[in-house]
Coordinates of C-alpha atoms in Angstrom, one line a residue:
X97 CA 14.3 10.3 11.1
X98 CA 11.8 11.2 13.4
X99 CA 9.5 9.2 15.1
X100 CA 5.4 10.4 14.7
X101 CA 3.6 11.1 18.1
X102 CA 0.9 8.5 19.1
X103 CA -1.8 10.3 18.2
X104 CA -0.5 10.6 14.7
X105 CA 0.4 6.8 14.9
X106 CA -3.3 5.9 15.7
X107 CA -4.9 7.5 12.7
X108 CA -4.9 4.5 10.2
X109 CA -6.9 2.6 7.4
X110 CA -7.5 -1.5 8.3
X111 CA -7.0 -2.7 4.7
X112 CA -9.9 -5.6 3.4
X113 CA -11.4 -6.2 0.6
X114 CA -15.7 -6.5 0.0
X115 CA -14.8 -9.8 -1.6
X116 CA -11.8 -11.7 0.0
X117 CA -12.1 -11.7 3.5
X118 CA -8.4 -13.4 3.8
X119 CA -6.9 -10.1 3.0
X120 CA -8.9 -8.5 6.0
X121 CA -7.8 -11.2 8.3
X122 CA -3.9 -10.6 7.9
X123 CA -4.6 -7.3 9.8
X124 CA -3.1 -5.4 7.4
X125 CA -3.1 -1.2 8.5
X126 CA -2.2 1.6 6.1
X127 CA -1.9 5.2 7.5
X128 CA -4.7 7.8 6.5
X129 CA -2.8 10.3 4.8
X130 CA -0.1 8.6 3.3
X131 CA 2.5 10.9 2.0
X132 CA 5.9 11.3 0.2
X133 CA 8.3 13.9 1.5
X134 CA 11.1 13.7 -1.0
X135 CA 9.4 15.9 -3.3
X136 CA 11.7 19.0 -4.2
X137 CA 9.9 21.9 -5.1
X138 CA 11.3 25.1 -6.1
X139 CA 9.9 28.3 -5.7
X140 CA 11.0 31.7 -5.7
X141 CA 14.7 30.7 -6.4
X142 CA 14.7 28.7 -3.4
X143 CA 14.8 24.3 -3.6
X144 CA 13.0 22.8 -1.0
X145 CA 13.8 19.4 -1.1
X146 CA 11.5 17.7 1.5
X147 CA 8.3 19.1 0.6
X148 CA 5.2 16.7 1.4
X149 CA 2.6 15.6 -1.1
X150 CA -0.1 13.2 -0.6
X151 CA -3.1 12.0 -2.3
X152 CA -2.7 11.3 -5.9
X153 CA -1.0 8.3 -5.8
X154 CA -2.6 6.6 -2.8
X155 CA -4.4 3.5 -4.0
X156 CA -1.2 2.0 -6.1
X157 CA 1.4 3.3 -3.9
X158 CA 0.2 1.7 -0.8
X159 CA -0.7 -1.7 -2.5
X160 CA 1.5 -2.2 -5.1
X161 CA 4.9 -0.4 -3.7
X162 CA 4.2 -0.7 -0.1
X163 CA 2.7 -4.0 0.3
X164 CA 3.8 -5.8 -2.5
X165 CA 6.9 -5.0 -3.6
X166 CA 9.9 -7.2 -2.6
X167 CA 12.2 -4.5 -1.3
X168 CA 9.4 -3.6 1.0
X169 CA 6.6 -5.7 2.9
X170 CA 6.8 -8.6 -0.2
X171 CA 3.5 -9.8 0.9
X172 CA 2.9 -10.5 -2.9
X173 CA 3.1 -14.8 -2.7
X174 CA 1.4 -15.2 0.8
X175 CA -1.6 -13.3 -0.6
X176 CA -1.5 -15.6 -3.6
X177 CA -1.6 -18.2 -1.6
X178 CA -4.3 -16.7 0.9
X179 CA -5.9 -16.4 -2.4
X180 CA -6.0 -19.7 -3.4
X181 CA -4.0 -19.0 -6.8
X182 CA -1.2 -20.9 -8.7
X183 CA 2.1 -19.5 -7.2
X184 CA 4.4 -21.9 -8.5
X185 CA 3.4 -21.1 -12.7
X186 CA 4.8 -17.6 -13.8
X187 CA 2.6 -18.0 -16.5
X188 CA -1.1 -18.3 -14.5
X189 CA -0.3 -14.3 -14.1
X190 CA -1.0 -15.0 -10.5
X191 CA 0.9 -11.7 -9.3
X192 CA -1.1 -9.1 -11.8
X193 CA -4.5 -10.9 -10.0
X194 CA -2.7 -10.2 -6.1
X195 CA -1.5 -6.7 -7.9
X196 CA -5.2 -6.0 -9.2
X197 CA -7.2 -7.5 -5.8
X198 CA -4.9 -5.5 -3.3
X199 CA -5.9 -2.5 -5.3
X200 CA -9.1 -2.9 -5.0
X201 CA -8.6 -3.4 -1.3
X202 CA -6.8 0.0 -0.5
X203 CA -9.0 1.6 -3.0
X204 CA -12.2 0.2 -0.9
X205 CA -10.7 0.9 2.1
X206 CA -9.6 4.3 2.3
X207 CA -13.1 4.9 0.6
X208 CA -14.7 3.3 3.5

């Protein structure tokens, strides 16, 4: 692993959302060109098996498996909560409404 320079560490996306200003207020960052680099492609005979790709995947990748998920930043309950929803009933589908909002709030804010 490498560490980025700080130039490259400055150039980042504050994540809100145009409707939830809690979201805005946990300080949340993203970086601006999020990318996956264990991507093999194979060309001319040859695998290479850390070739970058960004772009495609941005909005859910970043919300959902970056900020979300429990094997990563598992902010999924305290933005329930921040939210003002049910999160002690599985069955108030609480987590698809944190799912759906903090897509909406990457999506806004890379657009932004």
């Amino acid at each position: 692993m490498f560490e980025l320079p700080g130039e490259l560490q400055r150039m980042t996306v504050d994540i809100i959302h145009p409707t939830i200003p809690a979201i805005g207020e946990l300080g949340l960052k993203w970086y601006s060109v999020p990318s996956i680099c264990s991507f093999m492609v194979e060309a001319g005979g040859i695998q290479y098996t850390a070739a970058p790709i960004a772009g495609f995947f941005q909005d859910t990748e970043v919300s959902i498996m970056d900020l979300l998920a429990s094997s990563r930043y598992n902010l999924t309950e305290t933005i329930g909560r921040l939210m003002n929803l049910d999160v002690m009933v599985n069955a108030s589908y609480w987590r698809s409404t944190v799912g759906q909002e903090m897509t909406r709030a990457v999506y806004e804010s890379y657009k932004a």
